[in-house]
Amino acid sequence: MLDALPKAAFSVLAGSSVLKRMASRYGMRNPGSFARRFIAGESVTEAIAAARILEQQGLTVTLDLLGESVSSSEEAAAATRSYADAMAEIDTAGVGRNISLKLTQLGLEVDRATCIDNLRRVLDRATAGNFFVRIDMENSPFTEQTLDVLETVWQIGYRNVGTVIQSYLRRSMKDVERLNAMGVRIRLVKGAYREPREVAYQQKAEVDAAFIELMRVLLRQGTYPAIATHDPAMIEATTSFATQERIAKDAFEFQMLYGIRRDLQASLSRQGYPFRVYVPFGKEWFPYFMRRLGERPANVGFVLRSLVREK
Ligand code: FDA
């Protein structure tokens, strides 16, 4: 029954401040609370602890300080400082030097110049600490702006930065060609937002077909691409194509989200594929959490069971 809930419903619920307040109260309260299945914790210390466990299992990580859609330059500056502080802690802890961030967290909705200034601060700190910075891709009103900001910092000379392409967007092949020509590292995903049919495929079969087509171009012509999916069919298509084309296992990497398909994460890593886990942390976890529920409404059952257990 829960599987019948449309992604759209979660998108509406994600805007509910009452739900957000309730979730924030119970979701992270103790180690067994429901949000902890998908989010490593509210502090960078907790994220580092989660990263250590994953690294002991032979996996690599990217740490994401959750946050998005800030509406003032003060909030954007605060997020930028938090990223710099997080990098300092990661540096000291000695876990993987790889972070993911969203441009609306750094002020893309405030104005382009603020966002670029903040991104440059993060990239300067990242360069000093030998970090790689992945710019996550948000919903389609930001696609062109995100690529444009990336191109701007690339032209300035930053090379420790890459981004994400979503296979559900009709425009993605052109974007992949544009970024491949520059030598930018791309993470390929299906796409997590609710998008109108004019810009995005609506059927799973179309999104999957586009994913396979983009994966092939990336494996042939991309710069160390990341294939980020939990879908066994997409993984099988990738490993088969790589074998057929004699593409080395370490010429690309697989990525999955923290807490999802841990069995597959371990199995791919055992087979010798470089594997990275996206480890989200921070106080602003609610929108991220709701997107994960929207991808697999059966997760709602898991949340409800956890709540009953807590009671
Ligand atoms: P699909 O949704 O078809 O799911 C295939 C199978 O995977 C399901 O049957 C289930 O078994 C499992 N599964 C998928 N989602 C699950 C969940 N939430 N809980 C439990 N099981 C689940 N999106 C975006 O728009 N911008 C971005 O920057 C990123 N970044 C990103 C980084 C990384 C490392 C990953 C893995 C994903 C993203 N995404 C993203 C999210 C992505 O767009 C997509 O929404 C999810 O990965 C789900 O799609 P799948 O490819 O897993 O396939």
CSV table of C-alpha atoms and ligand atoms in Angstrom, one decimal:
chain,number,residue,atom,x,y,z
A,1,MET,CA,0.0,0.0,0.0
A,2,LEU,CA,2.8,2.4,1.0
A,3,ASP,CA,4.5,1.7,-2.4
A,4,ALA,CA,1.5,3.3,-4.1
A,5,LEU,CA,2.3,6.7,-2.5
A,6,PRO,CA,3.5,9.0,-5.3
A,7,LYS,CA,6.8,10.9,-5.1
A,8,ALA,CA,4.7,14.0,-5.4
A,9,ALA,CA,3.1,13.3,-1.9
A,10,PHE,CA,6.5,13.3,-0.3
A,11,SER,CA,7.5,16.5,-2.1
A,12,VAL,CA,4.4,18.2,-0.5
A,13,LEU,CA,5.0,16.7,2.9
A,14,ALA,CA,8.6,17.9,2.8
A,15,GLY,CA,7.3,21.4,2.8
A,16,SER,CA,5.3,20.8,6.1
A,17,SER,CA,6.8,22.7,9.0
A,18,VAL,CA,4.7,20.7,11.5
A,19,LEU,CA,6.1,17.4,10.2
A,20,LYS,CA,9.6,18.9,10.1
A,21,ARG,CA,9.3,19.9,13.8
A,22,MET,CA,8.1,16.5,14.8
A,23,ALA,CA,10.7,14.7,12.8
A,24,SER,CA,13.5,16.9,14.1
A,25,ARG,CA,12.3,16.1,17.6
A,26,TYR,CA,12.3,12.3,17.3
A,27,GLY,CA,14.4,11.5,14.2
A,28,MET,CA,17.9,11.7,15.7
A,29,ARG,CA,17.1,11.4,19.4
A,30,ASN,CA,19.1,8.3,20.1
A,31,PRO,CA,21.3,5.8,18.1
A,32,GLY,CA,18.2,3.7,17.2
A,33,SER,CA,16.1,6.7,15.9
A,34,PHE,CA,14.6,6.4,12.4
A,35,ALA,CA,16.6,9.2,10.6
A,36,ARG,CA,19.9,7.6,11.7
A,37,ARG,CA,19.4,4.9,9.2
A,38,PHE,CA,20.1,7.4,6.4
A,39,ILE,CA,21.9,10.2,8.2
A,40,ALA,CA,25.2,9.7,10.1
A,41,GLY,CA,24.4,12.3,12.8
A,42,GLU,CA,24.0,16.0,13.3
A,43,SER,CA,27.7,16.7,13.9
A,44,VAL,CA,30.9,16.3,11.8
A,45,THR,CA,32.3,14.2,14.7
A,46,GLU,CA,29.5,11.6,14.1
A,47,ALA,CA,30.0,11.7,10.4
A,48,ILE,CA,33.8,11.1,10.9
A,49,ALA,CA,33.0,8.1,13.1
A,50,ALA,CA,30.6,6.7,10.4
A,51,ALA,CA,33.3,7.3,7.8
A,52,ARG,CA,35.9,5.4,9.9
A,53,ILE,CA,33.7,2.3,10.0
A,54,LEU,CA,33.1,2.4,6.3
A,55,GLU,CA,36.8,2.8,5.6
A,56,GLN,CA,37.6,-0.1,7.8
A,57,GLN,CA,35.3,-2.1,5.4
A,58,GLY,CA,37.4,-1.0,2.4
A,59,LEU,CA,35.0,1.6,1.2
A,60,THR,CA,35.7,5.3,0.6
A,61,VAL,CA,33.4,8.2,1.5
A,62,THR,CA,32.2,11.6,0.5
A,63,LEU,CA,30.9,13.7,3.4
A,64,ASP,CA,27.9,16.0,2.9
A,65,LEU,CA,27.0,18.7,5.4
A,66,LEU,CA,23.3,18.9,4.8
A,67,GLY,CA,21.7,22.2,3.9
A,68,GLU,CA,20.0,23.8,0.9
A,69,SER,CA,17.9,26.7,-0.2
A,70,VAL,CA,19.3,29.4,2.1
A,71,SER,CA,17.7,32.8,1.5
A,72,SER,CA,20.2,35.3,2.9
A,73,SER,CA,23.9,36.1,2.4
A,74,GLU,CA,24.5,35.6,6.2
A,75,GLU,CA,23.2,32.0,6.1
A,76,ALA,CA,25.2,31.3,3.0
A,77,ALA,CA,28.4,32.7,4.7
A,78,ALA,CA,27.6,30.6,7.8
A,79,ALA,CA,27.3,27.4,5.6
A,80,THR,CA,30.6,28.3,4.0
A,81,ARG,CA,32.3,28.6,7.3
A,82,SER,CA,30.8,25.4,8.5
A,83,TYR,CA,32.2,23.6,5.5
A,84,ALA,CA,35.7,25.1,6.2
A,85,ASP,CA,35.4,23.9,9.9
A,86,ALA,CA,34.2,20.5,8.7
A,87,MET,CA,37.2,20.2,6.4
A,88,ALA,CA,39.6,21.1,9.2
A,89,GLU,CA,38.1,18.4,11.4
A,90,ILE,CA,38.2,15.8,8.6
A,91,ASP,CA,41.8,16.8,8.0
A,92,THR,CA,42.7,16.2,11.6
A,93,ALA,CA,40.7,12.9,11.8
A,94,GLY,CA,42.5,11.6,8.7
A,95,VAL,CA,39.4,10.2,6.9
A,96,GLY,CA,38.6,10.6,3.2
A,97,ARG,CA,39.1,14.1,1.8
A,98,ASN,CA,36.1,14.3,-0.3
A,99,ILE,CA,33.0,16.5,0.3
A,100,SER,CA,29.7,17.1,-1.4
A,101,LEU,CA,27.7,20.3,-1.3
A,102,LYS,CA,24.8,22.1,-2.8
A,103,LEU,CA,25.1,25.6,-4.4
A,104,THR,CA,21.8,26.8,-2.9
A,105,GLN,CA,23.4,26.2,0.4
A,106,LEU,CA,26.2,28.6,-0.6
A,107,GLY,CA,23.8,31.3,-1.8
A,108,LEU,CA,22.8,30.5,-5.4
A,109,GLU,CA,19.3,31.8,-4.7
A,110,VAL,CA,20.7,35.0,-3.1
A,111,ASP,CA,22.9,35.9,-6.1
A,112,ARG,CA,25.4,34.3,-8.4
A,113,ALA,CA,28.4,36.4,-7.2
A,114,THR,CA,27.8,35.5,-3.5
A,115,CYS,CA,27.6,31.9,-4.5
A,116,ILE,CA,30.8,32.0,-6.5
A,117,ASP,CA,32.7,33.8,-3.7
A,118,ASN,CA,31.6,31.2,-1.2
A,119,LEU,CA,32.4,28.3,-3.5
A,120,ARG,CA,35.9,29.8,-4.1
A,121,ARG,CA,36.4,30.0,-0.3
A,122,VAL,CA,35.5,26.3,0.0
A,123,LEU,CA,37.6,25.4,-3.0
A,124,ASP,CA,40.6,27.3,-1.6
A,125,ARG,CA,40.4,25.4,1.7
A,126,ALA,CA,39.8,22.2,-0.2
A,127,THR,CA,42.9,22.8,-2.4
A,128,ALA,CA,45.0,23.5,0.7
A,129,GLY,CA,43.9,20.2,2.3
A,130,ASN,CA,43.9,18.2,-0.9
A,131,PHE,CA,40.1,17.7,-0.9
A,132,PHE,CA,37.8,16.9,-3.8
A,133,VAL,CA,34.5,18.9,-3.9
A,134,ARG,CA,31.5,17.5,-5.6
A,135,ILE,CA,28.7,19.9,-6.4
A,136,ASP,CA,25.4,18.0,-6.0
A,137,MET,CA,22.7,18.7,-8.6
A,138,GLU,CA,19.5,20.2,-7.4
A,139,ASN,CA,16.2,20.6,-9.2
A,140,SER,CA,15.9,21.7,-12.8
A,141,PRO,CA,15.6,25.5,-12.2
A,142,PHE,CA,19.2,25.3,-11.0
A,143,THR,CA,20.7,23.0,-13.6
A,144,GLU,CA,22.0,25.6,-16.0
A,145,GLN,CA,23.1,27.9,-13.2
A,146,THR,CA,25.0,25.1,-11.5
A,147,LEU,CA,26.9,24.2,-14.7
A,148,ASP,CA,27.6,27.9,-15.3
A,149,VAL,CA,29.1,28.4,-11.8
A,150,LEU,CA,31.1,25.2,-12.2
A,151,GLU,CA,32.5,26.5,-15.6
A,152,THR,CA,33.3,29.8,-14.0
A,153,VAL,CA,35.5,28.3,-11.3
A,154,TRP,CA,37.0,25.9,-13.8
A,155,GLN,CA,38.1,28.8,-15.9
A,156,ILE,CA,39.6,30.4,-12.9
A,157,GLY,CA,41.7,27.3,-12.6
A,158,TYR,CA,40.2,25.1,-9.9
A,159,ARG,CA,40.4,21.4,-10.8
A,160,ASN,CA,39.4,19.7,-7.5
A,161,VAL,CA,35.7,20.1,-8.3
A,162,GLY,CA,33.1,18.0,-10.2
A,163,THR,CA,29.4,17.8,-10.4
A,164,VAL,CA,26.4,15.5,-10.9
A,165,ILE,CA,24.3,14.7,-14.0
A,166,GLN,CA,20.7,13.3,-13.7
A,167,SER,CA,19.5,10.8,-16.3
A,168,TYR,CA,15.9,11.8,-15.9
A,169,LEU,CA,16.6,15.2,-17.5
A,170,ARG,CA,16.1,15.3,-21.3
A,171,ARG,CA,19.1,17.7,-21.6
A,172,SER,CA,21.7,15.5,-19.9
A,173,MET,CA,23.5,14.0,-22.9
A,174,LYS,CA,24.4,17.5,-24.1
A,175,ASP,CA,25.6,18.4,-20.6
A,176,VAL,CA,27.7,15.3,-20.4
A,177,GLU,CA,29.4,16.1,-23.7
A,178,ARG,CA,30.0,19.7,-22.5
A,179,LEU,CA,31.6,18.6,-19.2
A,180,ASN,CA,33.5,15.7,-20.8
A,181,ALA,CA,35.1,18.1,-23.2
A,182,MET,CA,36.4,20.1,-20.2
A,183,GLY,CA,37.6,17.0,-18.3
A,184,VAL,CA,35.2,17.5,-15.4
A,185,ARG,CA,34.5,14.5,-13.2
A,186,ILE,CA,30.8,13.6,-13.3
A,187,ARG,CA,28.7,11.6,-10.9
A,188,LEU,CA,25.8,10.0,-12.8
A,189,VAL,CA,22.4,9.6,-10.9
A,190,LYS,CA,18.8,9.0,-11.9
A,191,GLY,CA,17.6,12.3,-10.2
A,192,ALA,CA,15.8,12.7,-7.0
A,193,TYR,CA,13.4,15.7,-7.5
A,194,ARG,CA,9.8,15.9,-8.9
A,195,GLU,CA,10.2,17.4,-12.3
A,196,PRO,CA,7.7,18.4,-15.1
A,197,ARG,CA,7.5,16.3,-18.2
A,198,GLU,CA,8.8,19.1,-20.4
A,199,VAL,CA,12.2,18.7,-18.8
A,200,ALA,CA,12.3,15.2,-17.5
A,201,TYR,CA,11.3,11.7,-18.4
A,202,GLN,CA,8.5,10.4,-16.2
A,203,GLN,CA,8.7,6.7,-16.8
A,204,LYS,CA,11.2,4.5,-14.9
A,205,ALA,CA,12.0,2.6,-18.2
A,206,GLU,CA,12.9,5.9,-19.9
A,207,VAL,CA,15.1,7.1,-17.0
A,208,ASP,CA,16.9,3.8,-16.9
A,209,ALA,CA,17.5,3.7,-20.7
A,210,ALA,CA,18.9,7.2,-20.5
A,211,PHE,CA,21.1,6.2,-17.5
A,212,ILE,CA,22.6,3.3,-19.5
A,213,GLU,CA,23.2,5.5,-22.5
A,214,LEU,CA,24.9,8.2,-20.4
A,215,MET,CA,26.9,5.6,-18.4
A,216,ARG,CA,28.3,4.2,-21.7
A,217,VAL,CA,29.5,7.7,-22.9
A,218,LEU,CA,31.0,8.4,-19.4
A,219,LEU,CA,32.9,5.1,-19.2
A,220,ARG,CA,34.2,5.6,-22.8
A,221,GLN,CA,35.0,9.3,-22.7
A,222,GLY,CA,34.6,10.7,-19.1
A,223,THR,CA,37.1,11.6,-16.5
A,224,TYR,CA,37.0,9.0,-13.7
A,225,PRO,CA,33.1,9.0,-13.6
A,226,ALA,CA,31.1,7.9,-10.7
A,227,ILE,CA,28.1,5.6,-11.3
A,228,ALA,CA,25.8,6.3,-8.4
A,229,THR,CA,22.8,4.0,-8.1
A,230,HIS,CA,21.3,1.2,-5.9
A,231,ASP,CA,19.6,-0.4,-8.9
A,232,PRO,CA,21.0,-3.8,-9.6
A,233,ALA,CA,20.0,-3.6,-13.3
A,234,MET,CA,22.1,-0.3,-13.7
A,235,ILE,CA,25.0,-1.9,-11.9
A,236,GLU,CA,24.9,-5.0,-14.0
A,237,ALA,CA,24.7,-2.9,-17.2
A,238,THR,CA,27.8,-1.0,-16.0
A,239,THR,CA,29.9,-4.0,-15.1
A,240,SER,CA,29.0,-5.8,-18.4
A,241,PHE,CA,29.8,-2.7,-20.5
A,242,ALA,CA,33.1,-2.2,-18.7
A,243,THR,CA,34.1,-5.9,-19.2
A,244,GLN,CA,33.0,-5.8,-22.9
A,245,GLU,CA,34.9,-2.6,-23.6
A,246,ARG,CA,38.0,-3.7,-21.5
A,247,ILE,CA,37.6,-0.7,-19.3
A,248,ALA,CA,39.6,-1.2,-16.1
A,249,LYS,CA,37.7,-1.6,-12.8
A,250,ASP,CA,39.6,1.4,-11.3
A,251,ALA,CA,38.8,3.7,-14.3
A,252,PHE,CA,35.5,4.6,-12.6
A,253,GLU,CA,33.8,4.2,-9.2
A,254,PHE,CA,30.4,3.1,-7.9
A,255,GLN,CA,28.7,5.3,-5.3
A,256,MET,CA,25.7,4.7,-3.0
A,257,LEU,CA,24.0,6.6,-0.2
A,258,TYR,CA,24.7,5.9,3.4
A,259,GLY,CA,22.4,3.2,4.8
A,260,ILE,CA,21.0,2.0,1.5
A,261,ARG,CA,21.8,-1.5,0.0
A,262,ARG,CA,24.7,-2.1,2.3
A,263,ASP,CA,24.8,-5.7,1.0
A,264,LEU,CA,25.5,-4.4,-2.6
A,265,GLN,CA,28.1,-1.9,-1.3
A,266,ALA,CA,30.1,-4.6,0.3
A,267,SER,CA,29.7,-7.0,-2.6
A,268,LEU,CA,30.9,-4.5,-5.3
A,269,SER,CA,33.8,-3.5,-3.2
A,270,ARG,CA,34.8,-7.2,-2.7
A,271,GLN,CA,34.7,-7.6,-6.5
A,272,GLY,CA,37.4,-4.9,-6.7
A,273,TYR,CA,35.4,-1.9,-7.9
A,274,PRO,CA,36.3,1.4,-6.1
A,275,PHE,CA,33.3,2.2,-4.0
A,276,ARG,CA,32.3,5.5,-2.3
A,277,VAL,CA,29.5,6.0,0.2
A,278,TYR,CA,27.8,9.4,0.4
A,279,VAL,CA,27.7,10.2,4.1
A,280,PRO,CA,25.2,13.0,4.9
A,281,PHE,CA,25.3,14.7,8.3
A,282,GLY,CA,24.1,17.9,9.9
A,283,LYS,CA,21.0,19.5,11.6
A,284,GLU,CA,19.3,20.3,8.3
A,285,TRP,CA,18.5,16.7,7.4
A,286,PHE,CA,14.7,16.8,6.9
A,287,PRO,CA,14.5,17.6,3.1
A,288,TYR,CA,17.2,14.9,2.3
A,289,PHE,CA,15.4,12.4,4.5
A,290,MET,CA,12.0,13.1,2.7
A,291,ARG,CA,13.7,12.5,-0.7
A,292,ARG,CA,14.9,9.1,0.5
A,293,LEU,CA,11.3,8.2,1.7
A,294,GLY,CA,9.9,9.4,-1.7
A,295,GLU,CA,12.3,7.1,-3.6
A,296,ARG,CA,11.1,4.1,-1.7
A,297,PRO,CA,7.8,4.6,0.1
A,298,ALA,CA,8.3,1.2,1.9
A,299,ASN,CA,10.8,3.2,4.0
A,300,VAL,CA,7.8,4.9,5.7
A,301,GLY,CA,7.0,1.5,7.2
A,302,PHE,CA,10.5,1.3,8.6
A,303,VAL,CA,10.1,4.8,10.1
A,304,LEU,CA,6.7,4.0,11.7
A,305,ARG,CA,8.0,0.7,13.1
A,306,SER,CA,11.0,2.6,14.7
A,307,LEU,CA,8.6,5.2,16.2
A,308,VAL,CA,6.4,2.5,17.7
A,309,ARG,CA,9.5,0.7,19.1
A,310,GLU,CA,10.7,4.0,20.7
A,311,LYS,CA,7.3,4.6,22.3
B,1,FDA,P1,15.8,3.4,-8.2
B,1,FDA,O1,15.1,4.5,-7.5
B,1,FDA,O2,15.2,2.8,-9.4
B,1,FDA,O3,16.0,2.3,-7.1
B,1,FDA,C1,16.5,1.0,-7.3
B,1,FDA,C2,16.5,0.1,-6.1
B,1,FDA,O4,17.4,0.7,-5.1
B,1,FDA,C3,15.2,0.1,-5.3
B,1,FDA,O5,14.4,-0.9,-5.8
B,1,FDA,C4,15.7,-0.2,-3.9
B,1,FDA,O6,16.0,-1.5,-3.7
B,1,FDA,C5,16.9,0.7,-3.8
B,1,FDA,N1,16.7,2.0,-3.3
B,1,FDA,C6,16.7,3.2,-4.0
B,1,FDA,N2,16.4,4.2,-3.3
B,1,FDA,C7,16.2,3.8,-2.0
B,1,FDA,C8,16.0,4.3,-0.7
B,1,FDA,N3,15.8,5.7,-0.6
B,1,FDA,N4,15.8,3.5,0.3
B,1,FDA,C9,16.0,2.2,0.2
B,1,FDA,N5,16.3,1.6,-1.0
B,1,FDA,C10,16.4,2.3,-2.0
B,1,FDA,N6,20.1,12.9,-6.9
B,1,FDA,C11,20.0,14.2,-7.4
B,1,FDA,O7,19.0,14.6,-7.9
B,1,FDA,N7,21.1,15.0,-7.2
B,1,FDA,C12,22.3,14.6,-6.6
B,1,FDA,O8,23.3,15.3,-6.5
B,1,FDA,C13,22.3,13.2,-6.1
B,1,FDA,N8,23.4,12.7,-5.5
B,1,FDA,C14,23.5,11.4,-5.2
B,1,FDA,C15,24.6,10.8,-4.8
B,1,FDA,C16,24.7,9.4,-4.6
B,1,FDA,C17,26.0,8.8,-4.1
B,1,FDA,C18,23.6,8.6,-4.9
B,1,FDA,C19,23.7,7.1,-4.7
B,1,FDA,C20,22.4,9.2,-5.3
B,1,FDA,C21,22.3,10.5,-5.4
B,1,FDA,N9,21.1,11.1,-5.9
B,1,FDA,C22,21.2,12.4,-6.3
B,1,FDA,C23,19.9,10.4,-5.8
B,1,FDA,C24,19.5,9.7,-7.1
B,1,FDA,O9,19.1,10.7,-8.0
B,1,FDA,C25,18.3,8.7,-6.9
B,1,FDA,O10,17.2,9.5,-6.4
B,1,FDA,C26,18.6,7.6,-5.9
B,1,FDA,O11,19.8,7.1,-6.0
B,1,FDA,C27,17.6,6.4,-6.2
B,1,FDA,O12,17.7,6.0,-7.5
B,1,FDA,P2,18.4,4.6,-7.8
B,1,FDA,O13,19.4,4.8,-8.9
B,1,FDA,O14,19.0,3.9,-6.6
B,1,FDA,O15,17.3,3.7,-8.5
